[in-house]
mmCIF file of C-alpha atoms and ligand atoms in Angstrom:
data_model
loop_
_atom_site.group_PDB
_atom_site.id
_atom_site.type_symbol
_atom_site.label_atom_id
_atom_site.label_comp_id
_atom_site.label_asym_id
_atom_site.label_seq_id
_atom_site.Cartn_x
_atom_site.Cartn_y
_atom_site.Cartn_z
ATOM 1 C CA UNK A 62 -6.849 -25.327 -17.431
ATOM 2 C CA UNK A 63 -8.329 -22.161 -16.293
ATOM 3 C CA UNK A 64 -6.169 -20.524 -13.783
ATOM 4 C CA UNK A 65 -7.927 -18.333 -10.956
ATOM 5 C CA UNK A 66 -5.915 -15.871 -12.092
ATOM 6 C CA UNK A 67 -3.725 -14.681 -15.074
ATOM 7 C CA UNK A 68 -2.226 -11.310 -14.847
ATOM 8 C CA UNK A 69 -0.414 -11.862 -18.103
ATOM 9 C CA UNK A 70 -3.491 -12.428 -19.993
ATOM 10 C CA UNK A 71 -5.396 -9.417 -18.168
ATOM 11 C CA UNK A 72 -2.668 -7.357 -19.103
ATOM 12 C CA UNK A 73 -2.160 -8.283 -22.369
ATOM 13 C CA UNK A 74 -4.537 -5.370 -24.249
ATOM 14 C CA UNK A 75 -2.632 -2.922 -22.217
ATOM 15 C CA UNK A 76 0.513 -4.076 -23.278
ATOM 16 C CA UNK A 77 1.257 -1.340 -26.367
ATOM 17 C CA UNK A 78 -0.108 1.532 -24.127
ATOM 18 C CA UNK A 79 1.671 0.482 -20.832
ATOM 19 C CA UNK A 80 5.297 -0.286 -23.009
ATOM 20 C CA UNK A 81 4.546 3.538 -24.508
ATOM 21 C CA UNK A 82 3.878 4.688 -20.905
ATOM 22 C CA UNK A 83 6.833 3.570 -19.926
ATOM 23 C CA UNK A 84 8.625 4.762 -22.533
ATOM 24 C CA UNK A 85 7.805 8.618 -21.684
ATOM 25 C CA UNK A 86 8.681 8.563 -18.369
ATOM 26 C CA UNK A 87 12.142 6.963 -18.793
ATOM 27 C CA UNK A 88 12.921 9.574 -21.382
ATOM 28 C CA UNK A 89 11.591 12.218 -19.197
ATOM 29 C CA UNK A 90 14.238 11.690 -16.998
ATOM 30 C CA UNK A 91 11.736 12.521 -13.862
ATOM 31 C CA UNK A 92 10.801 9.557 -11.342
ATOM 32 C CA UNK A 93 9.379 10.517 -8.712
ATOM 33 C CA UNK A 94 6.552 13.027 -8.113
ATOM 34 C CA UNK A 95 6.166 15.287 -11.465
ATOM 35 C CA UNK A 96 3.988 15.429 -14.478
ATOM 36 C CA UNK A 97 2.881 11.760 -14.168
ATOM 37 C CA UNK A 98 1.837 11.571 -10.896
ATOM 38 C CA UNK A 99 -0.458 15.026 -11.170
ATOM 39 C CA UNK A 100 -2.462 13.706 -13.794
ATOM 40 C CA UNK A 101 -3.658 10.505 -12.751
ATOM 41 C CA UNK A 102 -4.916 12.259 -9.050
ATOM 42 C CA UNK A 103 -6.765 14.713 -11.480
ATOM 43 C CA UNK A 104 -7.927 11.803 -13.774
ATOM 44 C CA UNK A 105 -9.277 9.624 -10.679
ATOM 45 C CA UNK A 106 -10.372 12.219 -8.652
ATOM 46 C CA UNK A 107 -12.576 13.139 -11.617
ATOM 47 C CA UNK A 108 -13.128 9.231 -12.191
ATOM 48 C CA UNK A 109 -14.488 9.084 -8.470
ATOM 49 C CA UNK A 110 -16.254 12.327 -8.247
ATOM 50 C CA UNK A 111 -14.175 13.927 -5.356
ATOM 51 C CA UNK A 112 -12.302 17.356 -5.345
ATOM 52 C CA UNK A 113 -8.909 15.388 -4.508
ATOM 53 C CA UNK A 114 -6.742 12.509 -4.999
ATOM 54 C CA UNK A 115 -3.416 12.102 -3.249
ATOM 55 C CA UNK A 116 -1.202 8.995 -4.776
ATOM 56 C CA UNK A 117 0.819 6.773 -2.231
ATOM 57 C CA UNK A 118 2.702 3.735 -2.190
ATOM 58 C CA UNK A 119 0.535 1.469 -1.377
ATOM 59 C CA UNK A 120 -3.664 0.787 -0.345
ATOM 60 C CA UNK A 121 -2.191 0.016 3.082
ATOM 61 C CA UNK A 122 -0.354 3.151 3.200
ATOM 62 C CA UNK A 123 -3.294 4.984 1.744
ATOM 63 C CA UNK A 124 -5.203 3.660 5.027
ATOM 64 C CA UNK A 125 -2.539 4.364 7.880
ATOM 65 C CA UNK A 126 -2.038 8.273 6.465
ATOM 66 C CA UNK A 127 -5.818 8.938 6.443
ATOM 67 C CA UNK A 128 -5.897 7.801 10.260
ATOM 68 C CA UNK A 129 -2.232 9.427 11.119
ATOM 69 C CA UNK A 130 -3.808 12.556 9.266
ATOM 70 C CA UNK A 131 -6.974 13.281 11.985
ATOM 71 C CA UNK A 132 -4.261 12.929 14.636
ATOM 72 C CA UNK A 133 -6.718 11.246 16.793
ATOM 73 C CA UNK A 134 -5.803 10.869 20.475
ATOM 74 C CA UNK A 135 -3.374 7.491 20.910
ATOM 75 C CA UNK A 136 -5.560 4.327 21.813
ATOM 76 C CA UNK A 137 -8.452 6.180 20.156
ATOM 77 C CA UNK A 138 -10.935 3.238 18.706
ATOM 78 C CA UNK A 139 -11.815 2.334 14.593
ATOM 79 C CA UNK A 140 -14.392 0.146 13.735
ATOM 80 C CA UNK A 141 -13.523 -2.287 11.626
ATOM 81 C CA UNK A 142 -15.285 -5.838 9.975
ATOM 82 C CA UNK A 143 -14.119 -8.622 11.570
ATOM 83 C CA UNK A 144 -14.304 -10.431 7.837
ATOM 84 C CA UNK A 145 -11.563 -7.946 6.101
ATOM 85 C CA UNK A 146 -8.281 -8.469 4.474
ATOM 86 C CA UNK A 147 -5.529 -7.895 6.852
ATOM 87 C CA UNK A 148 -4.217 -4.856 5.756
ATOM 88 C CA UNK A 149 -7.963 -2.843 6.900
ATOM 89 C CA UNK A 150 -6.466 -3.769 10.532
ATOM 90 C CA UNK A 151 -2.705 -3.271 10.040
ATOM 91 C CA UNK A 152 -3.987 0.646 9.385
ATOM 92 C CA UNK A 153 -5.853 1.003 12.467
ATOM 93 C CA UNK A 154 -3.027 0.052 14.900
ATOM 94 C CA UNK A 155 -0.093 1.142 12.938
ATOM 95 C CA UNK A 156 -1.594 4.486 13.221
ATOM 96 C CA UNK A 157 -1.591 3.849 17.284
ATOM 97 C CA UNK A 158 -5.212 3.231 17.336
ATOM 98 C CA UNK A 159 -7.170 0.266 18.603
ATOM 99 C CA UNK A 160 -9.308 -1.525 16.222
ATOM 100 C CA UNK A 161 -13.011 -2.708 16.923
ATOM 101 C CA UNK A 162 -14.074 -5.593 14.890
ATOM 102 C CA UNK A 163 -17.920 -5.385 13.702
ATOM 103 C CA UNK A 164 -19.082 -8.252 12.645
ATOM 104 C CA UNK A 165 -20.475 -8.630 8.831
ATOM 105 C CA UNK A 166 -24.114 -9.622 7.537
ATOM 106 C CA UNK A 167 -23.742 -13.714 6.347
ATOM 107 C CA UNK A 168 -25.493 -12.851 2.784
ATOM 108 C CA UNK A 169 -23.548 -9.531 1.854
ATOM 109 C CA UNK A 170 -20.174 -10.262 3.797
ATOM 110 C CA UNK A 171 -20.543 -6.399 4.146
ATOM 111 C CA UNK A 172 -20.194 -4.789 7.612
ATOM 112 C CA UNK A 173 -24.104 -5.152 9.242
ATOM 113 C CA UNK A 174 -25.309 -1.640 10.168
ATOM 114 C CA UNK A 175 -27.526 -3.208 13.247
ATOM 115 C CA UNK A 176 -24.423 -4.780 14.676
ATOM 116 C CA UNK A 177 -22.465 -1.377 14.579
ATOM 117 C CA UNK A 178 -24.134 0.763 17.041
ATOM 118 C CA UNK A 179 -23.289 -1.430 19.859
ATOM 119 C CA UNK A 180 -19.492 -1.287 19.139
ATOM 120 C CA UNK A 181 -19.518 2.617 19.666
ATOM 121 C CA UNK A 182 -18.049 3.606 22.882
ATOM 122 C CA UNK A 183 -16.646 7.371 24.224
ATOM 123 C CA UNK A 184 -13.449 6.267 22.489
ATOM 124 C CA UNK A 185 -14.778 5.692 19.137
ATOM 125 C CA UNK A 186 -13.564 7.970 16.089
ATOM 126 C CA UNK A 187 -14.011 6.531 13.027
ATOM 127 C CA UNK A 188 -15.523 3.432 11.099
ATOM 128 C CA UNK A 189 -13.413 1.936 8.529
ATOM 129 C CA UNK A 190 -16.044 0.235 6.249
ATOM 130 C CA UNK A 191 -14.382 -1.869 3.315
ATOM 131 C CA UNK A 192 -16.603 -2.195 0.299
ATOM 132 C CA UNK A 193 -15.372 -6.276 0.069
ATOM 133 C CA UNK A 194 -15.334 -7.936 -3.181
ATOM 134 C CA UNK A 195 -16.081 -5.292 -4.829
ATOM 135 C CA UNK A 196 -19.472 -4.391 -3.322
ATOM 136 C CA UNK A 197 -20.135 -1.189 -1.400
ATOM 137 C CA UNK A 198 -21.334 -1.235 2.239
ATOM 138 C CA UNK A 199 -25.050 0.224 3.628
ATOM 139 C CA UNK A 200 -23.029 3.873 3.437
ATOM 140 C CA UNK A 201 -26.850 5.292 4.469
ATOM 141 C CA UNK A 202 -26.898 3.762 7.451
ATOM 142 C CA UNK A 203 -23.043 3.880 8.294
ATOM 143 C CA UNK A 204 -22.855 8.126 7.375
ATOM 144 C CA UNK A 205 -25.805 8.024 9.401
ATOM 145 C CA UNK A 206 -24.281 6.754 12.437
ATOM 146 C CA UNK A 207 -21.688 8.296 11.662
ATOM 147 C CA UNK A 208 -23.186 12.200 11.775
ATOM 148 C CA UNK A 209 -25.222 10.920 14.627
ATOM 149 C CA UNK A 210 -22.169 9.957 17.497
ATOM 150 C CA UNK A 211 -19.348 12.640 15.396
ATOM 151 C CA UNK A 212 -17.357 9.933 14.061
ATOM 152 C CA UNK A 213 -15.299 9.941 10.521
ATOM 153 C CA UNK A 214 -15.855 7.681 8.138
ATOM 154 C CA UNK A 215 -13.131 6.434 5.775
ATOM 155 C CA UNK A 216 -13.492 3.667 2.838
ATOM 156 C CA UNK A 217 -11.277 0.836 2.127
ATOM 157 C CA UNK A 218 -12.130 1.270 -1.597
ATOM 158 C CA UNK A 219 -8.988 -0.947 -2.275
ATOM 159 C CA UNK A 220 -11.822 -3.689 -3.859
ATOM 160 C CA UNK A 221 -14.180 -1.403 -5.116
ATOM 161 C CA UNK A 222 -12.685 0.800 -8.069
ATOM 162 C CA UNK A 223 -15.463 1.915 -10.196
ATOM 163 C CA UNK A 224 -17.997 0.468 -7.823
ATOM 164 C CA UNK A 225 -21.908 2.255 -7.578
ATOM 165 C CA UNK A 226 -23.629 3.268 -4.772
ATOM 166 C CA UNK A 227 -27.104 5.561 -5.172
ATOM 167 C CA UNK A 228 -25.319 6.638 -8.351
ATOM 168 C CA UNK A 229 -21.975 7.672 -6.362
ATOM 169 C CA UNK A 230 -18.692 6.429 -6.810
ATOM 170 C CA UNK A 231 -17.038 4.197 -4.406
ATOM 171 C CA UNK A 232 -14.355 6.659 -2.650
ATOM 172 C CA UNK A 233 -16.452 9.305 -2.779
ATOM 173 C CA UNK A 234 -18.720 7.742 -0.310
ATOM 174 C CA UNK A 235 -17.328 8.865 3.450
ATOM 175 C CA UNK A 236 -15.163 11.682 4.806
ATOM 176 C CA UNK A 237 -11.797 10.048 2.699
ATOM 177 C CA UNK A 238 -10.859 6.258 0.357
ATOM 178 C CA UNK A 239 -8.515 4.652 0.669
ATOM 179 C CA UNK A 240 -7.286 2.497 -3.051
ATOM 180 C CA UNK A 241 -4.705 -0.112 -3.780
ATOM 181 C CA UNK A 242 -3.407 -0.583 -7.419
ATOM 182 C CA UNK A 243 -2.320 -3.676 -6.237
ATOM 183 C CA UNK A 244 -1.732 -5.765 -9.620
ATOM 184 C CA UNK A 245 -4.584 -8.023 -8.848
ATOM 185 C CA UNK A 246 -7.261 -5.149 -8.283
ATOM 186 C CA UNK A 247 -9.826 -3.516 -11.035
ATOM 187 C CA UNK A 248 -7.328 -1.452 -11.833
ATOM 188 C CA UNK A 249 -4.040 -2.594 -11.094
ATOM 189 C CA UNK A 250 -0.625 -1.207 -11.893
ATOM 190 C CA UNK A 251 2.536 -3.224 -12.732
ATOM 191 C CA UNK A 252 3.900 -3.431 -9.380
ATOM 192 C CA UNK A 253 2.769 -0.752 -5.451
ATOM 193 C CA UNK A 254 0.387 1.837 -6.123
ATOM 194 C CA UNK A 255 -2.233 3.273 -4.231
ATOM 195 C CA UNK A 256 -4.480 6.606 -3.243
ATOM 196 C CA UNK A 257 -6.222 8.497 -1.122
ATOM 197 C CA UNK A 258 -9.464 10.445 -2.606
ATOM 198 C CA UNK A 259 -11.322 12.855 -0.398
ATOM 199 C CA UNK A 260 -13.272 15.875 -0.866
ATOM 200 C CA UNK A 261 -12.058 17.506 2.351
ATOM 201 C CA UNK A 262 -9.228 20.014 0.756
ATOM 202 C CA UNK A 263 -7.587 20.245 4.313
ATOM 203 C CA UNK A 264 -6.856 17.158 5.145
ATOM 204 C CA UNK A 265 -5.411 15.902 1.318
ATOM 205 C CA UNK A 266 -2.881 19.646 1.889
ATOM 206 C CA UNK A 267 -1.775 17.330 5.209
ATOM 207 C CA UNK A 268 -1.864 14.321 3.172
ATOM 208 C CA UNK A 269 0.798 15.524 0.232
ATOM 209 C CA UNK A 270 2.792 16.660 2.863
ATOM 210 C CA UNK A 271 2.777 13.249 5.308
ATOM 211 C CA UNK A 272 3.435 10.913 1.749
ATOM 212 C CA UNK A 273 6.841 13.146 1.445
ATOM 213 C CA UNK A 274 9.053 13.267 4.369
ATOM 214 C CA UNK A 275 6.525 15.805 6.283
ATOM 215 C CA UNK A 276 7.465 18.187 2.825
ATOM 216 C CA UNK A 277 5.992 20.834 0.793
ATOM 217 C CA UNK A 278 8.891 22.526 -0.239
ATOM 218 C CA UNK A 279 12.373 21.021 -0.864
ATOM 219 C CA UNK A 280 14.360 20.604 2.471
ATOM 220 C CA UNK A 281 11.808 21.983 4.429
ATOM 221 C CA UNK A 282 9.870 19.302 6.723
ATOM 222 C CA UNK A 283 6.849 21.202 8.648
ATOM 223 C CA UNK A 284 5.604 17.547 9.883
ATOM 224 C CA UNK A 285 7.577 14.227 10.326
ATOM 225 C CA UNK A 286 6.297 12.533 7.866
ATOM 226 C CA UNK A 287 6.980 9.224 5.659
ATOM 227 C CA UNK A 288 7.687 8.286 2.424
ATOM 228 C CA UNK A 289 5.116 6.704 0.956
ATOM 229 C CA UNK A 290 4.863 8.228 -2.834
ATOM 230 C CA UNK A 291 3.206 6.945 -5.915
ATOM 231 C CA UNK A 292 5.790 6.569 -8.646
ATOM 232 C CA UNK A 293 5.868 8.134 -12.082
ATOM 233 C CA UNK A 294 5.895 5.078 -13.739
ATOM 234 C CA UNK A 295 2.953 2.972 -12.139
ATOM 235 C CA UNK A 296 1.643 6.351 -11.985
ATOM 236 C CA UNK A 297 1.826 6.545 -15.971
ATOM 237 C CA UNK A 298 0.680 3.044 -16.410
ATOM 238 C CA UNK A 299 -3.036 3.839 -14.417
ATOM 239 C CA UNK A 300 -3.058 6.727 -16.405
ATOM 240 C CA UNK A 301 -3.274 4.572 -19.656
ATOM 241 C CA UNK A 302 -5.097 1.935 -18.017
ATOM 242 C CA UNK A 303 -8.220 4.268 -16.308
ATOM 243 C CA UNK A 304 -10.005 4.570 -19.400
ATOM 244 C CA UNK A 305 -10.538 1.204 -19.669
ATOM 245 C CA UNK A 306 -11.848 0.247 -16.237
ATOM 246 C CA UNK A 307 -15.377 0.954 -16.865
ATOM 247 C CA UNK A 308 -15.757 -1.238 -19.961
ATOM 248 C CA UNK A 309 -13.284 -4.039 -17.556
ATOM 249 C CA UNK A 310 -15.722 -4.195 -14.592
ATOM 250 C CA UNK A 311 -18.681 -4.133 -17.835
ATOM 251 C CA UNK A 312 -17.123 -7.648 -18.662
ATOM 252 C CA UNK A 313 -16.874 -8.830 -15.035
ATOM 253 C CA UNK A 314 -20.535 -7.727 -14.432
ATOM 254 C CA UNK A 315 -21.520 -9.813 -17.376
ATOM 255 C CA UNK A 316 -19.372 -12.775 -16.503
ATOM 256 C CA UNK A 317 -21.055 -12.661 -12.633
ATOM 257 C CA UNK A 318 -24.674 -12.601 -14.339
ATOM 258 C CA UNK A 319 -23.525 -15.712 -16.166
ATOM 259 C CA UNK A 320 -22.392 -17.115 -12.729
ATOM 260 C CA UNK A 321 -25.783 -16.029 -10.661
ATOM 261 C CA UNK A 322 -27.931 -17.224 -13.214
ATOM 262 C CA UNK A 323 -26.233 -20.567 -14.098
ATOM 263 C CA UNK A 324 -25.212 -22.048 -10.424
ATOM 264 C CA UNK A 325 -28.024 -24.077 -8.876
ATOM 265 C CA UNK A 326 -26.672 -26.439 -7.066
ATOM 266 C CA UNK A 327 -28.202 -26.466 -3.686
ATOM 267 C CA UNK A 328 -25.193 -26.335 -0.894
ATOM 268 C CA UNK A 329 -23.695 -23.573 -2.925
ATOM 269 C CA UNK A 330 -24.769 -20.062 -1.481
ATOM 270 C CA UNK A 331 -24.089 -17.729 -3.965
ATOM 271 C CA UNK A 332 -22.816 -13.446 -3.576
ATOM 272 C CA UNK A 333 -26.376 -11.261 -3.094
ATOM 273 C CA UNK A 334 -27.403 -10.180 -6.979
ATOM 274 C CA UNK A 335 -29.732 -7.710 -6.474
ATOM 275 C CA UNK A 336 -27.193 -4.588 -7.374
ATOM 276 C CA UNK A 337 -25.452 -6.512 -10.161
ATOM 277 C CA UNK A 338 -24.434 -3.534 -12.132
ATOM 278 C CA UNK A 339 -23.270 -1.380 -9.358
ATOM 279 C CA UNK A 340 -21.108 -3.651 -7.842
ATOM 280 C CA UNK A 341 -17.605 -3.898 -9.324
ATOM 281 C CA UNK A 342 -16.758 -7.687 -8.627
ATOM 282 C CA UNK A 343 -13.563 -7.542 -8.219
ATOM 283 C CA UNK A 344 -13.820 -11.657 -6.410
ATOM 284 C CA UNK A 345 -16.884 -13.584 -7.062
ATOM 285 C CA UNK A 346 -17.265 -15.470 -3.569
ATOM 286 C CA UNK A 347 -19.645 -18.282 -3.293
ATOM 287 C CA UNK A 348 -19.703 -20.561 0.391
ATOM 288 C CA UNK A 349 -20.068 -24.024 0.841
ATOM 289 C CA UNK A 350 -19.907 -26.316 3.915
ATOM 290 C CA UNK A 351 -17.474 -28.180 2.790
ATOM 291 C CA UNK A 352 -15.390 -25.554 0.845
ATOM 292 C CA UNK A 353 -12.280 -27.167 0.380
ATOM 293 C CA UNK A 354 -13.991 -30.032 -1.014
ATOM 294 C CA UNK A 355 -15.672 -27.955 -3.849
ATOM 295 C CA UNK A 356 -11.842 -26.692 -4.102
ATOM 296 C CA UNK A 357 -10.337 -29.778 -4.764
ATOM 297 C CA UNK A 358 -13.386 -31.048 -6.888
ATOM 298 C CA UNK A 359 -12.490 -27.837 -9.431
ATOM 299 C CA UNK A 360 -9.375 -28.244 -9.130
ATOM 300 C CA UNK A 361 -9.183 -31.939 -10.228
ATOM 301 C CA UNK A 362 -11.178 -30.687 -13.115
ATOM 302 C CA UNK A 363 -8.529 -27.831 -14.397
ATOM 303 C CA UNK A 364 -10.145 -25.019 -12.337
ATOM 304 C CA UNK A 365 -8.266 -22.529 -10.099
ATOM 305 C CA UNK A 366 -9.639 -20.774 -7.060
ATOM 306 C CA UNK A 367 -8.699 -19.230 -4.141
ATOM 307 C CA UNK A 368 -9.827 -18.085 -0.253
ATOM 308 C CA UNK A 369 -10.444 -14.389 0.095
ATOM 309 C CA UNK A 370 -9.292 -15.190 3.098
ATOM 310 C CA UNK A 371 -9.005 -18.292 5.096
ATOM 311 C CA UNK A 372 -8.297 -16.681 8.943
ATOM 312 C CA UNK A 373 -10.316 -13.976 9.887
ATOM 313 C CA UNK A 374 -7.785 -10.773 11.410
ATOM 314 C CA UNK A 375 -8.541 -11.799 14.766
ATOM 315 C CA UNK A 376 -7.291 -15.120 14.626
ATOM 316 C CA UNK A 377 -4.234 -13.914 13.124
ATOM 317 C CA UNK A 378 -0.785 -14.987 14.894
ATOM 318 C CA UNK A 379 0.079 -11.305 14.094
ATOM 319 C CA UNK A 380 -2.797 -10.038 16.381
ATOM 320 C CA UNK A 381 -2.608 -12.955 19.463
ATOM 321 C CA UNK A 382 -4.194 -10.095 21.626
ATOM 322 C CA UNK A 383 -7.305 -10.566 19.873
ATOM 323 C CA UNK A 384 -7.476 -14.556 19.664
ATOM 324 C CA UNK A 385 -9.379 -14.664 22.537
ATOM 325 C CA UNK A 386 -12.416 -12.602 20.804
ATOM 326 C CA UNK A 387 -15.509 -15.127 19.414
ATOM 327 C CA UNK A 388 -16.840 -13.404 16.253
ATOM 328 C CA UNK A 389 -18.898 -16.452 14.913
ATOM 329 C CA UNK A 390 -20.170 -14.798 11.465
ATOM 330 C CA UNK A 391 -16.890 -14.122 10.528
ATOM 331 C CA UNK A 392 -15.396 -17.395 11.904
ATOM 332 C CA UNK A 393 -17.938 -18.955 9.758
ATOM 333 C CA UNK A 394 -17.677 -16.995 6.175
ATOM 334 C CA UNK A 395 -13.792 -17.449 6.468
ATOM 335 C CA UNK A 396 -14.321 -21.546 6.693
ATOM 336 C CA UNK A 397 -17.396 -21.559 4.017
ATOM 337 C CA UNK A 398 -15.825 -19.256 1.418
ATOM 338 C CA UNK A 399 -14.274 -19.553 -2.035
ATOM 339 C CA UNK A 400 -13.501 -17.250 -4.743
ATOM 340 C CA UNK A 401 -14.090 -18.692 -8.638
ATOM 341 C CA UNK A 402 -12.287 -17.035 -11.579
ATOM 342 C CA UNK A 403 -13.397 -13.886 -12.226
ATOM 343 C CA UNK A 404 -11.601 -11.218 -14.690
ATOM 344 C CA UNK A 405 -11.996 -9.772 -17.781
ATOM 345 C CA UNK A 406 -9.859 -12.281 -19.306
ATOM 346 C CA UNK A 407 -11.971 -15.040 -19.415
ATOM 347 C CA UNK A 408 -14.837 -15.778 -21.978
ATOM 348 C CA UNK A 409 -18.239 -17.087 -22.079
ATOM 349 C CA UNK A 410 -17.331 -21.000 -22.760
ATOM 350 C CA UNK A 411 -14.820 -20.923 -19.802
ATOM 351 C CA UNK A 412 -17.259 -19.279 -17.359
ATOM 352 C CA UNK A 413 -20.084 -22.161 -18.743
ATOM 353 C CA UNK A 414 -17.952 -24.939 -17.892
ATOM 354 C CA UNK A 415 -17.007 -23.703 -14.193
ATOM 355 C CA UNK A 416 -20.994 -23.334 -13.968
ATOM 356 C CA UNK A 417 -21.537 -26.572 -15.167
ATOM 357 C CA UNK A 418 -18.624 -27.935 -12.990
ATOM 358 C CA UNK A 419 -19.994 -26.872 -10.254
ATOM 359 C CA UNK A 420 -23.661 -28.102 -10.802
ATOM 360 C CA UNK A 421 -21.802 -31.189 -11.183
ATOM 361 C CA UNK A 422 -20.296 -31.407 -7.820
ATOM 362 C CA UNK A 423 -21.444 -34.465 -5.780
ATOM 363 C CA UNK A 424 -21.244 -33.066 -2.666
HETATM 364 C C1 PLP B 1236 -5.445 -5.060 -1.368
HETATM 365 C C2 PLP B 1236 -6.150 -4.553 -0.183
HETATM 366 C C3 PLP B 1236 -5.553 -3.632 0.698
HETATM 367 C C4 PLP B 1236 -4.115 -3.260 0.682
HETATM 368 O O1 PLP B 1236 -3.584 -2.857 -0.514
HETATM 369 P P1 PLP B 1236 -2.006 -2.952 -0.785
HETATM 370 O O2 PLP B 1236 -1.836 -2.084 -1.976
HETATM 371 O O3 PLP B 1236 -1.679 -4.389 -1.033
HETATM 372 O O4 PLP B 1236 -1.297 -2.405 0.412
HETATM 373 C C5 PLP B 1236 -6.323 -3.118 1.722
HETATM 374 N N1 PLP B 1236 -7.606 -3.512 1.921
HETATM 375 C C6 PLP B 1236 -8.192 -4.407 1.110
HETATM 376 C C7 PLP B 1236 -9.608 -4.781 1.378
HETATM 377 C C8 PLP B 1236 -7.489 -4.975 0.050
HETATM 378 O O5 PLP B 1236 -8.074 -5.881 -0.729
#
């Protein structure tokens, strides 16, 4: 049985290091915002090559500050995919704004740059590319666009830690990231956890202050903020866990070469594999016509996936206003996809059998 995925297991060479993390902050007798906390922004600022990193609750959270931050006129409009998780659009309009969905390119699932011009109006601010699965979006073209009508650019990195792109680090890529620790991500923590990183030294001042009630100084509240803080604890755990995420997405780039260069089977369409080592693979997503056939297929044979995800935002019961909207690409990647294991738990032999699984499939 190879589950799609077990935490335990990808955990399990942490385990020492997180137990001793743990350890120091409950003897330290300080929770929330101190020693912890400052060091991992320093180390994953420096990880992602930008002059700041703010830690939050949450990727979502790390999302809706960035857009409450620029304090962008109410029903102001963000560009989104119309292919993302649902959290990408749960920023835009719980920061008042309305989202735009863009739709994606079919081969890279990745926001198309030719489709984005046309979704610019006067009330445009900001695009909110998200570098999904783990691969980062045609930034050239997007900061191009960008510069070119005055709008801000901000990453939903929450896929993408340790990512490449032209030799830059995903989250240092726009005008401000947002990251989720999420346990399931490249680098996950043991429960909430995100960040912001940004090079702009204004806006991550504003940022500190919106995570903590509006607060830079106890009992004083110069904005009404929220509370939306990183916690020593997970905060202690990514520090122990950062060093390792580079050899981590090593292993997943090895096990998605094994994947691209063992599935041939012809009604499979397999993730683009020309950037193989800059991408950080955090889901290996392959379509098929019939995708929950190939699901049930595996799964009959002791093989776990999963559907990253099955309704596009749009078509969300959550976002009715939008149902009426016909984005076909992203109808159609949201019926055709599935996600197969993928995480540095999982060997060789274990990645050759899903291959040869899947070969197998009569369909
Ligand atoms: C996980 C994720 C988020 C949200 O992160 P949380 O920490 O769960 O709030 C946002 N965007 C994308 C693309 C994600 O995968």
């Amino acid at each position: 049985m190879i589950p799609f995925l077990d935490l335990g297991a990808v955990n399990a060479p942490h385990a020492e290091r997180i137990s001793r993390a743990v350890q120091r902050v409950i003897r330290s007798g300080w929770y929330i915002l101190g020693n912890e906390v400052t060091s991992f922004e320093a180390a994953f600022a420096e990880y992602c090559g930008t002059r700041h990193c703010i830690g939050v609750a949450n990727g979502l959270e790390a999302l809706t500050l960035v857009l409450k931050a620029w304090d962008f006129p109410a029903g102001s409009e963000v560009i989104v995919p119309s292919n993302t998780y649902i959290a990408t659009v749960l920023a835009v309009t719980h920061a008042g704004l309305v989202p735009v969905f863009a739709e994606p390119d079919l081969t890279s699932y990745l926001l198309d740059p030719t489709k984005l011009e046309a979704a610019i109006t006067s009330r445009t601010k900001a695009i909110l590319p998200v570098h999904l699965y783990g691969r980062c979006c045609d930034m050239e073209a997007i900061n191009a666009l960008s510069r070119q009508y005055g709008l801000k650019v901000l990453e939903d990195a929450a896929q993408a830690h340790g990512a490449v792109y032209q030799g830059r680090q995903a989250g240092n890529l726009g005008d401000a990231a947002g990251f989720s620790f999420y346990p399931s991500k490249n680098l996950g923590a043991l429960g909430d956890a995100g960040a912001i990183t940004t090079n702009d030294s204004v806006l991550a001042d504003r940022l500190r202050y919106l995570r903590n009630y509006g607060s830079g100084h106890k009992y004083r509240n110069d904005y009404t903020g929220y509370n939306s803080r990183l916690d020593e604890i997970q905060a202690a755990i990514l520090t122990e866990k950062l060093p390792l995420l580079d050899e981590e997405n090593a292993r997943r780039r090895q096990l998605a070469g094994q994947y691209l260069a063992g599935i041939t089977h012809s009604d499979i369409t397999l993730p683009p594999s020309d950037r193989v080592s800059d991408d950080s693979w955090h889901l290996f997503v392959v379509r098929h016509p019939q995708r929950d056939g190939v699901r049930n297929y595996l799964r009959e044979r002791g093989i776990g996936t999963d559907v990253h995800y099955p309704i596009p935002p749009h078509q969300q019961p959550a976002y009715a206003e939008y149902g009426h909207l016909s984005l076909p690409v992203a109808e159609q990647l949201h019926r055709e996809i599935v996600s197969l294991p993928l995480n540095s738990a999982l060997t060789d032999t274990q990645i050759q059998y899903i291959v040869d699984t899947i070969n197998g499939y009569p369909g």
